[in-house]
Structures are given as C-alpha cells and as structure tokens.
mmCIF file of C-alpha atoms in Angstrom:
data_model
loop_
_atom_site.group_PDB
_atom_site.id
_atom_site.type_symbol
_atom_site.label_atom_id
_atom_site.label_comp_id
_atom_site.label_asym_id
_atom_site.label_seq_id
_atom_site.Cartn_x
_atom_site.Cartn_y
_atom_site.Cartn_z
ATOM 1 C CA UNK A 98 0.053 -0.202 -0.049
ATOM 2 C CA UNK A 99 1.261 3.427 -0.706
ATOM 3 C CA UNK A 100 0.580 4.812 2.444
ATOM 4 C CA UNK A 101 3.322 2.568 4.062
ATOM 5 C CA UNK A 102 6.332 3.291 1.564
ATOM 6 C CA UNK A 103 7.906 5.329 4.339
ATOM 7 C CA UNK A 104 7.331 2.609 6.973
ATOM 8 C CA UNK A 105 8.785 -0.041 4.748
ATOM 9 C CA UNK A 106 11.933 2.128 4.044
ATOM 10 C CA UNK A 107 12.328 2.853 7.914
ATOM 11 C CA UNK A 108 11.956 -1.531 8.519
ATOM 12 C CA UNK A 109 14.541 -2.251 5.706
ATOM 13 C CA UNK A 110 17.180 0.569 7.658
ATOM 14 C CA UNK A 111 16.502 -1.041 10.854
ATOM 15 C CA UNK A 112 17.984 -4.586 9.328
ATOM 16 C CA UNK A 113 20.627 -2.517 7.248
ATOM 17 C CA UNK A 114 21.917 -0.818 9.875
ATOM 18 C CA UNK A 115 21.825 -2.962 13.091
ATOM 19 C CA UNK A 116 19.408 -1.411 14.954
ATOM 20 C CA UNK A 117 16.546 1.518 15.648
ATOM 21 C CA UNK A 118 19.434 3.995 16.783
ATOM 22 C CA UNK A 119 21.584 3.518 13.768
ATOM 23 C CA UNK A 120 18.826 3.415 11.440
ATOM 24 C CA UNK A 121 17.399 6.628 12.695
ATOM 25 C CA UNK A 122 21.095 8.320 12.972
ATOM 26 C CA UNK A 123 21.546 7.560 9.001
ATOM 27 C CA UNK A 124 17.996 8.654 7.829
ATOM 28 C CA UNK A 125 18.057 11.885 10.356
ATOM 29 C CA UNK A 126 14.974 11.253 12.007
ATOM 30 C CA UNK A 127 14.441 10.070 15.942
ATOM 31 C CA UNK A 128 14.581 6.559 17.179
ATOM 32 C CA UNK A 129 11.300 6.781 18.254
ATOM 33 C CA UNK A 130 9.609 7.602 14.721
ATOM 34 C CA UNK A 131 11.672 4.639 13.654
ATOM 35 C CA UNK A 132 9.883 2.223 15.956
ATOM 36 C CA UNK A 133 6.476 4.037 15.303
ATOM 37 C CA UNK A 134 6.901 2.918 11.595
ATOM 38 C CA UNK A 135 7.640 -0.659 12.434
ATOM 39 C CA UNK A 136 5.219 -0.725 14.851
ATOM 40 C CA UNK A 137 2.558 0.652 12.314
ATOM 41 C CA UNK A 138 3.758 -1.897 9.689
ATOM 42 C CA UNK A 139 3.040 -4.960 11.952
ATOM 43 C CA UNK A 140 -0.150 -3.512 12.843
ATOM 44 C CA UNK A 141 -1.049 -3.315 8.990
ATOM 45 C CA UNK A 142 0.215 -6.912 8.536
ATOM 46 C CA UNK A 143 -1.195 -8.442 11.671
ATOM 47 C CA UNK A 144 1.852 -9.927 12.504
ATOM 48 C CA UNK A 145 5.303 -9.308 14.074
ATOM 49 C CA UNK A 146 8.320 -8.654 12.317
ATOM 50 C CA UNK A 147 11.255 -8.475 14.532
ATOM 51 C CA UNK A 148 12.175 -10.030 17.701
ATOM 52 C CA UNK A 149 13.111 -7.470 19.957
ATOM 53 C CA UNK A 150 15.212 -8.148 23.097
ATOM 54 C CA UNK A 151 17.709 -5.633 24.920
ATOM 55 C CA UNK A 152 20.761 -7.164 23.433
ATOM 56 C CA UNK A 153 19.901 -7.880 19.791
ATOM 57 C CA UNK A 154 16.923 -7.905 17.143
ATOM 58 C CA UNK A 155 15.787 -10.696 15.118
ATOM 59 C CA UNK A 156 13.615 -11.318 12.166
ATOM 60 C CA UNK A 157 10.594 -13.456 12.307
ATOM 61 C CA UNK A 158 9.840 -15.559 9.233
ATOM 62 C CA UNK A 159 7.447 -12.948 8.337
ATOM 63 C CA UNK A 160 9.883 -10.437 8.407
ATOM 64 C CA UNK A 161 12.321 -12.178 6.626
ATOM 65 C CA UNK A 162 9.932 -12.476 3.792
ATOM 66 C CA UNK A 163 8.489 -9.185 3.898
ATOM 67 C CA UNK A 164 12.256 -7.556 4.198
ATOM 68 C CA UNK A 165 12.772 -8.353 0.670
ATOM 69 C CA UNK A 166 10.023 -6.375 -0.816
ATOM 70 C CA UNK A 167 11.220 -3.523 1.573
ATOM 71 C CA UNK A 168 14.679 -3.920 0.235
ATOM 72 C CA UNK A 169 13.742 -3.727 -3.380
ATOM 73 C CA UNK A 170 11.455 -0.223 -2.617
ATOM 74 C CA UNK A 171 15.077 1.218 -1.966
ATOM 75 C CA UNK A 172 16.742 -0.347 -4.865
ATOM 76 C CA UNK A 173 14.214 0.799 -7.324
ATOM 77 C CA UNK A 174 14.264 3.878 -5.963
ATOM 78 C CA UNK A 175 17.743 4.572 -6.129
ATOM 79 C CA UNK A 176 17.884 3.064 -9.676
ATOM 80 C CA UNK A 177 15.318 5.643 -10.429
ATOM 81 C CA UNK A 178 17.602 8.778 -9.515
ATOM 82 C CA UNK A 179 20.807 7.133 -11.242
ATOM 83 C CA UNK A 180 18.425 7.295 -14.515
ATOM 84 C CA UNK A 181 17.060 10.373 -14.078
ATOM 85 C CA UNK A 182 20.863 11.757 -13.377
ATOM 86 C CA UNK A 183 22.260 9.918 -16.511
ATOM 87 C CA UNK A 184 19.808 11.783 -18.717
ATOM 88 C CA UNK A 185 21.338 14.921 -17.587
ATOM 89 C CA UNK A 186 24.522 13.689 -18.723
ATOM 90 C CA UNK A 187 25.988 12.353 -21.949
ATOM 91 C CA UNK A 188 25.693 8.438 -21.839
ATOM 92 C CA UNK A 189 29.204 6.704 -22.168
ATOM 93 C CA UNK A 190 30.631 3.450 -22.542
ATOM 94 C CA UNK A 191 30.608 0.541 -24.782
ATOM 95 C CA UNK A 192 27.785 -1.604 -25.991
ATOM 96 C CA UNK A 193 28.468 -4.794 -27.814
ATOM 97 C CA UNK A 194 26.111 -6.043 -30.631
ATOM 98 C CA UNK A 195 26.382 -9.181 -32.602
ATOM 99 C CA UNK A 196 24.287 -9.886 -36.019
ATOM 100 C CA UNK A 197 24.310 -12.064 -39.196
ATOM 101 C CA UNK A 198 26.667 -11.392 -41.700
ATOM 102 C CA UNK A 199 24.283 -10.112 -44.356
ATOM 103 C CA UNK A 200 22.071 -8.565 -42.081
ATOM 104 C CA UNK A 201 24.702 -6.310 -40.932
ATOM 105 C CA UNK A 202 26.294 -5.615 -44.131
ATOM 106 C CA UNK A 203 23.026 -4.363 -45.569
ATOM 107 C CA UNK A 204 21.892 -1.610 -43.022
ATOM 108 C CA UNK A 205 23.757 -1.903 -39.830
ATOM 109 C CA UNK A 206 26.308 0.519 -40.792
ATOM 110 C CA UNK A 207 23.610 3.079 -41.518
ATOM 111 C CA UNK A 208 22.085 2.283 -38.014
ATOM 112 C CA UNK A 209 25.477 2.636 -36.240
ATOM 113 C CA UNK A 210 26.584 5.876 -37.945
ATOM 114 C CA UNK A 211 23.120 7.620 -37.194
ATOM 115 C CA UNK A 212 22.856 6.652 -33.876
ATOM 116 C CA UNK A 213 26.402 7.847 -33.099
ATOM 117 C CA UNK A 214 25.566 11.242 -34.522
ATOM 118 C CA UNK A 215 23.311 11.612 -31.613
ATOM 119 C CA UNK A 216 25.051 9.926 -29.068
ATOM 120 C CA UNK A 217 28.938 10.362 -29.878
ATOM 121 C CA UNK A 218 30.130 9.357 -26.421
ATOM 122 C CA UNK A 219 29.008 5.899 -26.693
ATOM 123 C CA UNK A 220 31.124 3.329 -28.212
ATOM 124 C CA UNK A 221 29.587 0.557 -30.495
ATOM 125 C CA UNK A 222 31.403 -2.789 -30.898
ATOM 126 C CA UNK A 223 29.836 -4.359 -33.702
ATOM 127 C CA UNK A 224 30.188 -8.042 -34.514
ATOM 128 C CA UNK A 225 29.109 -9.738 -37.765
ATOM 129 C CA UNK A 226 28.661 -13.233 -37.099
ATOM 130 C CA UNK A 227 26.344 -16.180 -38.222
ATOM 131 C CA UNK A 228 27.261 -18.295 -35.123
ATOM 132 C CA UNK A 229 25.083 -18.093 -32.405
ATOM 133 C CA UNK A 230 26.799 -16.524 -29.501
ATOM 134 C CA UNK A 231 25.667 -16.878 -25.588
ATOM 135 C CA UNK A 232 24.666 -13.741 -24.175
ATOM 136 C CA UNK A 233 25.216 -15.294 -20.812
ATOM 137 C CA UNK A 234 28.540 -16.258 -21.045
ATOM 138 C CA UNK A 235 29.863 -14.218 -24.046
ATOM 139 C CA UNK A 236 30.881 -10.612 -23.644
ATOM 140 C CA UNK A 237 27.750 -9.321 -25.864
ATOM 141 C CA UNK A 238 25.025 -7.037 -24.797
ATOM 142 C CA UNK A 239 22.683 -7.733 -27.540
ATOM 143 C CA UNK A 240 21.968 -9.732 -30.657
ATOM 144 C CA UNK A 241 19.799 -9.531 -33.449
ATOM 145 C CA UNK A 242 18.414 -13.069 -34.385
ATOM 146 C CA UNK A 243 16.210 -14.868 -36.345
ATOM 147 C CA UNK A 244 13.513 -17.399 -34.937
ATOM 148 C CA UNK A 245 11.381 -17.476 -31.616
ATOM 149 C CA UNK A 246 13.364 -16.644 -28.450
ATOM 150 C CA UNK A 247 12.727 -19.623 -25.990
ATOM 151 C CA UNK A 248 15.359 -18.438 -23.223
ATOM 152 C CA UNK A 249 13.156 -17.328 -20.351
ATOM 153 C CA UNK A 250 16.091 -15.241 -19.165
ATOM 154 C CA UNK A 251 16.117 -13.091 -22.430
ATOM 155 C CA UNK A 252 14.289 -10.204 -23.333
ATOM 156 C CA UNK A 253 13.344 -10.127 -27.053
ATOM 157 C CA UNK A 254 12.226 -6.748 -29.032
ATOM 158 C CA UNK A 255 10.429 -8.209 -32.163
ATOM 159 C CA UNK A 256 11.572 -6.172 -35.365
ATOM 160 C CA UNK A 257 9.663 -7.786 -38.011
ATOM 161 C CA UNK A 258 9.293 -10.800 -39.830
ATOM 162 C CA UNK A 259 11.881 -12.040 -42.313
ATOM 163 C CA UNK A 260 10.299 -13.242 -45.607
ATOM 164 C CA UNK A 261 11.467 -13.636 -49.185
ATOM 165 C CA UNK A 262 10.730 -12.479 -52.677
ATOM 166 C CA UNK A 263 11.398 -14.203 -55.809
ATOM 167 C CA UNK A 264 13.390 -11.823 -58.115
ATOM 168 C CA UNK A 265 15.410 -11.359 -61.406
ATOM 169 C CA UNK A 266 16.871 -8.638 -63.167
ATOM 170 C CA UNK A 267 14.337 -6.946 -66.053
ATOM 171 C CA UNK A 268 16.844 -8.065 -68.764
ATOM 172 C CA UNK A 269 16.336 -11.917 -67.796
ATOM 173 C CA UNK A 270 12.711 -11.732 -67.322
ATOM 174 C CA UNK A 271 12.548 -10.123 -70.817
ATOM 175 C CA UNK A 272 14.530 -13.393 -72.097
ATOM 176 C CA UNK A 273 12.945 -16.308 -70.638
ATOM 177 C CA UNK A 274 9.442 -17.813 -70.293
ATOM 178 C CA UNK A 275 6.967 -16.137 -68.190
ATOM 179 C CA UNK A 276 6.334 -17.357 -64.281
ATOM 180 C CA UNK A 277 2.973 -16.661 -62.936
ATOM 181 C CA UNK A 278 3.189 -20.032 -60.924
ATOM 182 C CA UNK A 279 5.894 -21.727 -58.576
ATOM 183 C CA UNK A 280 6.022 -24.647 -61.065
ATOM 184 C CA UNK A 281 7.434 -22.124 -63.717
ATOM 185 C CA UNK A 282 10.543 -21.906 -61.988
ATOM 186 C CA UNK A 283 11.326 -25.390 -63.137
ATOM 187 C CA UNK A 284 12.043 -23.750 -66.453
ATOM 188 C CA UNK A 285 14.117 -21.425 -65.161
ATOM 189 C CA UNK A 286 18.326 -20.910 -64.057
ATOM 190 C CA UNK A 287 17.390 -20.241 -60.187
ATOM 191 C CA UNK A 288 20.316 -18.868 -57.820
ATOM 192 C CA UNK A 289 20.011 -21.373 -54.875
ATOM 193 C CA UNK A 290 21.295 -20.347 -51.259
ATOM 194 C CA UNK A 291 22.724 -23.703 -50.243
ATOM 195 C CA UNK A 292 23.527 -22.567 -46.547
ATOM 196 C CA UNK A 293 19.879 -22.161 -45.927
ATOM 197 C CA UNK A 294 18.138 -24.153 -48.817
ATOM 198 C CA UNK A 295 20.619 -27.676 -48.742
ATOM 199 C CA UNK A 296 17.812 -29.706 -51.016
ATOM 200 C CA UNK A 297 17.303 -26.915 -53.615
ATOM 201 C CA UNK A 298 13.896 -26.600 -52.678
ATOM 202 C CA UNK A 299 11.614 -23.668 -52.414
ATOM 203 C CA UNK A 300 8.599 -23.386 -50.721
ATOM 204 C CA UNK A 301 5.522 -21.287 -51.327
ATOM 205 C CA UNK A 302 2.194 -20.977 -49.712
ATOM 206 C CA UNK A 303 -0.985 -19.943 -51.868
ATOM 207 C CA UNK A 304 -4.793 -20.080 -52.022
ATOM 208 C CA UNK A 305 -3.960 -24.181 -52.845
ATOM 209 C CA UNK A 306 -1.979 -24.378 -50.037
ATOM 210 C CA UNK A 307 1.852 -25.178 -49.566
ATOM 211 C CA UNK A 308 4.022 -26.081 -52.901
ATOM 212 C CA UNK A 309 7.747 -27.586 -52.512
ATOM 213 C CA UNK A 310 9.341 -26.878 -55.813
ATOM 214 C CA UNK A 311 12.704 -28.336 -56.697
ATOM 215 C CA UNK A 312 14.938 -25.545 -58.444
ATOM 216 C CA UNK A 313 17.954 -26.163 -60.556
ATOM 217 C CA UNK A 314 20.720 -23.612 -61.649
ATOM 218 C CA UNK A 315 24.155 -23.283 -62.707
ATOM 219 C CA UNK A 316 25.321 -21.055 -59.813
ATOM 220 C CA UNK A 317 25.044 -21.964 -56.048
ATOM 221 C CA UNK A 318 26.131 -19.259 -53.287
ATOM 222 C CA UNK A 319 26.141 -19.080 -49.603
ATOM 223 C CA UNK A 320 25.944 -15.347 -49.141
ATOM 224 C CA UNK A 321 22.453 -13.262 -49.905
ATOM 225 C CA UNK A 322 24.191 -10.116 -51.076
ATOM 226 C CA UNK A 323 26.602 -12.169 -53.546
ATOM 227 C CA UNK A 324 23.138 -13.846 -54.847
ATOM 228 C CA UNK A 325 21.614 -10.232 -55.145
ATOM 229 C CA UNK A 326 24.123 -9.016 -57.227
ATOM 230 C CA UNK A 327 24.126 -12.170 -59.444
ATOM 231 C CA UNK A 328 20.813 -11.703 -59.804
ATOM 232 C CA UNK A 329 20.994 -8.070 -60.859
ATOM 233 C CA UNK A 330 23.443 -8.945 -63.432
ATOM 234 C CA UNK A 331 20.854 -11.082 -65.222
ATOM 235 C CA UNK A 332 22.567 -14.550 -64.081
ATOM 236 C CA UNK A 333 19.531 -16.159 -62.911
ATOM 237 C CA UNK A 334 16.215 -16.210 -60.629
ATOM 238 C CA UNK A 335 16.758 -15.189 -56.807
ATOM 239 C CA UNK A 336 14.945 -15.689 -53.817
ATOM 240 C CA UNK A 337 15.943 -12.814 -51.375
ATOM 241 C CA UNK A 338 15.025 -11.661 -48.047
ATOM 242 C CA UNK A 339 12.955 -8.408 -48.563
ATOM 243 C CA UNK A 340 15.785 -6.189 -46.812
ATOM 244 C CA UNK A 341 18.131 -7.360 -49.330
ATOM 245 C CA UNK A 342 16.072 -7.004 -52.166
ATOM 246 C CA UNK A 343 14.195 -3.701 -51.649
ATOM 247 C CA UNK A 344 16.684 -1.272 -52.472
ATOM 248 C CA UNK A 345 17.411 -3.124 -55.672
ATOM 249 C CA UNK A 346 13.435 -3.027 -56.692
ATOM 250 C CA UNK A 347 13.202 0.425 -55.892
ATOM 251 C CA UNK A 348 15.851 1.228 -57.991
ATOM 252 C CA UNK A 349 14.708 -0.905 -61.190
ATOM 253 C CA UNK A 350 17.692 -3.331 -61.118
ATOM 254 C CA UNK A 351 15.284 -6.201 -59.849
ATOM 255 C CA UNK A 352 11.993 -7.320 -60.908
ATOM 256 C CA UNK A 353 9.687 -9.321 -58.600
ATOM 257 C CA UNK A 354 7.219 -12.510 -59.951
ATOM 258 C CA UNK A 355 4.918 -14.828 -57.762
ATOM 259 C CA UNK A 356 3.771 -11.722 -55.642
ATOM 260 C CA UNK A 357 0.554 -13.772 -54.766
ATOM 261 C CA UNK A 358 2.565 -16.238 -53.012
ATOM 262 C CA UNK A 359 4.347 -16.131 -49.581
ATOM 263 C CA UNK A 360 7.417 -17.814 -48.334
ATOM 264 C CA UNK A 361 7.807 -19.152 -44.918
ATOM 265 C CA UNK A 362 8.408 -16.429 -42.277
ATOM 266 C CA UNK A 363 10.774 -16.080 -39.431
ATOM 267 C CA UNK A 364 10.509 -13.295 -37.074
ATOM 268 C CA UNK A 365 13.369 -11.055 -36.569
ATOM 269 C CA UNK A 366 14.240 -9.950 -32.875
ATOM 270 C CA UNK A 367 16.576 -7.711 -31.053
ATOM 271 C CA UNK A 368 17.612 -9.846 -28.039
ATOM 272 C CA UNK A 369 19.288 -9.031 -24.587
ATOM 273 C CA UNK A 370 19.908 -10.956 -20.977
ATOM 274 C CA UNK A 371 17.336 -9.877 -18.995
ATOM 275 C CA UNK A 372 18.273 -7.572 -16.135
ATOM 276 C CA UNK A 373 16.545 -5.262 -13.531
ATOM 277 C CA UNK A 374 18.359 -2.018 -14.459
ATOM 278 C CA UNK A 375 19.160 -1.486 -18.304
ATOM 279 C CA UNK A 376 21.918 0.708 -18.746
ATOM 280 C CA UNK A 377 21.122 3.846 -20.163
ATOM 281 C CA UNK A 378 23.497 3.339 -23.395
ATOM 282 C CA UNK A 379 22.099 -0.332 -24.205
ATOM 283 C CA UNK A 380 18.240 1.297 -23.918
ATOM 284 C CA UNK A 381 19.140 4.383 -26.364
ATOM 285 C CA UNK A 382 20.518 1.715 -29.011
ATOM 286 C CA UNK A 383 17.921 -0.783 -28.492
ATOM 287 C CA UNK A 384 15.427 1.679 -28.841
ATOM 288 C CA UNK A 385 17.137 3.435 -31.930
ATOM 289 C CA UNK A 386 17.254 -0.276 -33.950
ATOM 290 C CA UNK A 387 13.566 -0.770 -32.955
ATOM 291 C CA UNK A 388 12.225 2.547 -34.076
ATOM 292 C CA UNK A 389 14.610 2.403 -37.221
ATOM 293 C CA UNK A 390 13.027 -0.946 -38.576
ATOM 294 C CA UNK A 391 9.405 0.434 -37.618
ATOM 295 C CA UNK A 392 9.821 3.118 -39.956
ATOM 296 C CA UNK A 393 10.924 0.952 -42.926
ATOM 297 C CA UNK A 394 8.320 -1.718 -43.279
ATOM 298 C CA UNK A 395 9.331 -2.593 -46.470
ATOM 299 C CA UNK A 396 12.607 -3.964 -44.896
ATOM 300 C CA UNK A 397 11.079 -6.305 -42.598
ATOM 301 C CA UNK A 398 7.494 -6.697 -42.290
ATOM 302 C CA UNK A 399 6.359 -4.726 -38.911
ATOM 303 C CA UNK A 400 2.754 -5.953 -37.891
ATOM 304 C CA UNK A 401 1.457 -4.774 -41.373
ATOM 305 C CA UNK A 402 1.547 -5.904 -44.955
ATOM 306 C CA UNK A 403 4.646 -4.416 -46.565
ATOM 307 C CA UNK A 404 4.052 -3.261 -50.228
ATOM 308 C CA UNK A 405 6.399 -3.641 -53.229
ATOM 309 C CA UNK A 406 5.844 -0.051 -54.476
#
C-alpha cells in the first residue's frame, strides 16, 4: 500500500544498519519515529516482524519474507534517481552487439552511423557473425536473431518478419519464359543459397496450399548479397530476403514475380539478457534500432503487409 512506503523504508534501514538507533541516525530522524514506523507495519500486516530484546533484533519468518520487498523499494528508488541523473549527462560506455553477416552488411552500418551522430560518446562494438553467441557467457550485450526466442532469461524485442521475394533483373525476365506459378520456376536458372536451402527446394504458400518446388541452376552461393548481385547481373532467378532486395527493386535493377505467393516467415528480434536495471547506453541503442525498423516496413514486415511499391 502506498501509505506505508516510508514505514517499509524505515524497516529495511533497521535491518541494514543493525538497529533502531543506527537507522535513525542514518535517516536523520528520531529513534522513536523509526520504532513507530515498524509498529505501524506490524499492525497493518497483523503479524510481528521483529523479535526485540535488550541485546539484539531478530527477524521473524514473516519479517524475513517481507524484508525482501522493502529492500527492493530502496533499490528501485536508487536506480530511478540514477537513471534520471544519467539523462542529464551524455551517456558513455561501450555497447557490444552481434548480428548475422548479411544482415549487418546491408544496413547496420547506416544504423550505427546515425546513432553515433546523436550519441557520440557511446562506443559501438559491432560483430558480424552467423555463429550463435551465448549472451550469458560471451561478452555481448545484445544480438539480432531470426526465429522465436525461447530463453526465459532473455528479452526479445520484435523487429519484424523475415520473408523472401522471387527476383531477377528486367533483362532476364524479358529473355525467359513467363513465371505465373511456382511450377514455372522449373524452366528457369535459379540461384540457390545452399547454406539455408540444402535440398534445392523453395517452399511457397498460396490459395491452393503449400507447394515445394525443386529448383535447378548453374550458380549456388552461400551469401545473400552475392546472390543479389548475381541476380542484378542477369545470371538467374533469386529468392532474396526483403531487406536485401528492396533497394534494388526500388531502383529498378530487380523485378519480382509470384507476388501472390508467400514464403515461410521467421520473426526477427533484438535480444538481450534480462536484467533489472538496463544501462542507459543499452536502452538508447535498443530503442533506436527498434524505431529504425518500424519506420521502414518494406525491409521487415512489422505487423502490417509491406508493399512492393
């Protein structure tokens, strides 16, 4: 109850400083007032919190359980004052973030550059790594990951959905048979990412349900930016994540087909370990990355269907 916050603070001080007299001295109030606060709490709770003797104080079982919540009040209050004080200053320190290679190559540079123009005293350590990093044991503050986060000790901020588009250069489409259904891809030179698609099958969802198409081609790569470049040069049909393809589509270097069909989707999240008081430098970068993606729904679908315009 809000009316007992002062009493709870006094009770925690009695235990922290070893007695009523010491607590009163630290809090700069009378010993009698501290005693009244503890008595009020006991009356409100209907149980005894302390065993009082002339030589020492001992917590009752109830007092031990209740003390934890009283201590948290003080800790939260202190953290709140520190947070406000930090807002009055320029946040400093290093934030370490790990992201998949192709993801980082496309736009993390733009994010970091823009962020540091606003927060020049924060150092960003950006790691491009497809290997899974354990945020509990590795010296990393946060990560961008695909898939659902299942660790209860981590916080996942959704950035959007990873989806793919079927693309090729305008010149390629002009020289090859039309593509109106997934089955038509059997007649085309398809550039496959063998790192993610080991069986050369592209899965589509349409009105008639899922379709798994075995694609063939003369070029197999394991890096999406290279696949994008090959498609722009007219070497075949590529299936590219939206965030990699959209800039080339907007510039007219790639054209899409099969827009009535969807690809399997995977959530993209910004993940960081759960902690009671998140450092301001971390919070600023987390909020900036989230807002950056939400302002660009064509890169990752963010709750509404992104357009191809």
